[in-house]
């Protein structure tokens, strides 16, 4: 999805009175701008810039509905993505997710919590659609730093995180009251870079394609747990 601001190139603006102009410069009021790249903005303008309520539909089908200030998304708004029912509903600042917001991803995962400058930052909960695991805690720059890893069977890990995985001292809590203290150690393991598909040579007059990027991870993390303490809930005698 494109960044805020008008895409480059020629575009057409249809004003509220039905007249058409090639640029929005100096125009105030409602209008519909159709850009050369296929994007469409329909909403309010002030002195030629997007200002106020509007709907921006991208060529790929993504759509933002909300408020603009100086050509940038601001305040409460919603992005509906064109695949899998994915969306973001929450607050924006300077065109980026900022403040309280909820994002549902194409795979069904959901993050609900605080954002800062487009990244998860502050208190938040990430719920996995497939495993039904949850990460509940504090995030910084898009990464979880401390909190709880909650399993669907009631078990949960409480501690610190690094690379969105347990790291350092922590505590496992089990539904029967058992508590297990220990430490997680992370080991970074290199992964062979996937082979890239050859790029077809462009024909005369065609633009040169961008170099393909690797599609797989270049490293993975091996987690090792060391138990340092164990306490078991004493439920007392069960007989009469």
PDB file of C-alpha atoms in Angstrom, residues 4 31-35 39-45 50-58 61-68 73 78-80:
ATOM      1  CA  UNK A   4       0.435   9.162   2.248  1.00  0.00           C
ATOM      2  CA  UNK A  31     -13.941  16.232  -4.772  1.00  0.00           C
ATOM      3  CA  UNK A  32     -12.818  13.004  -6.374  1.00  0.00           C
ATOM      4  CA  UNK A  33      -9.223  12.660  -7.526  1.00  0.00           C
ATOM      5  CA  UNK A  34      -8.254   9.838  -9.887  1.00  0.00           C
ATOM      6  CA  UNK A  35      -4.492   9.361 -10.064  1.00  0.00           C
ATOM      7  CA  UNK A  39      -5.515   5.172  -6.936  1.00  0.00           C
ATOM      8  CA  UNK A  40      -8.662   7.171  -6.158  1.00  0.00           C
ATOM      9  CA  UNK A  41      -9.330   9.664  -3.347  1.00  0.00           C
ATOM     10  CA  UNK A  42     -12.828  10.913  -2.659  1.00  0.00           C
ATOM     11  CA  UNK A  43     -13.301  13.419   0.112  1.00  0.00           C
ATOM     12  CA  UNK A  44     -12.491  16.872   1.378  1.00  0.00           C
ATOM     13  CA  UNK A  45      -9.776  19.264   0.186  1.00  0.00           C
ATOM     14  CA  UNK A  50      -6.424  16.307   1.445  1.00  0.00           C
ATOM     15  CA  UNK A  51      -7.882  17.738   4.638  1.00  0.00           C
ATOM     16  CA  UNK A  52     -10.893  16.333   6.505  1.00  0.00           C
ATOM     17  CA  UNK A  53     -12.912  13.192   5.951  1.00  0.00           C
ATOM     18  CA  UNK A  54     -12.217  11.026   2.947  1.00  0.00           C
ATOM     19  CA  UNK A  55     -11.837   7.587   1.406  1.00  0.00           C
ATOM     20  CA  UNK A  56      -8.640   6.584  -0.384  1.00  0.00           C
ATOM     21  CA  UNK A  57      -8.850   3.443  -2.531  1.00  0.00           C
ATOM     22  CA  UNK A  58      -5.567   2.001  -3.764  1.00  0.00           C
ATOM     23  CA  UNK A  61      -8.006  -2.806  -3.633  1.00  0.00           C
ATOM     24  CA  UNK A  62      -6.832  -1.660  -0.188  1.00  0.00           C
ATOM     25  CA  UNK A  63      -8.991   1.130   1.181  1.00  0.00           C
ATOM     26  CA  UNK A  64      -8.537   3.755   3.888  1.00  0.00           C
ATOM     27  CA  UNK A  65     -11.574   5.442   5.417  1.00  0.00           C
ATOM     28  CA  UNK A  66     -11.043   8.244   7.877  1.00  0.00           C
ATOM     29  CA  UNK A  67      -9.605  11.710   8.304  1.00  0.00           C
ATOM     30  CA  UNK A  68      -6.691  13.520   6.691  1.00  0.00           C
ATOM     31  CA  UNK A  73      -3.955  10.050   7.701  1.00  0.00           C
ATOM     32  CA  UNK A  78      -9.746   2.159   9.172  1.00  0.00           C
ATOM     33  CA  UNK A  79      -7.781   0.318   6.497  1.00  0.00           C
ATOM     34  CA  UNK A  80      -9.515  -2.603   4.799  1.00  0.00           C
TER      35      UNK A  80
END
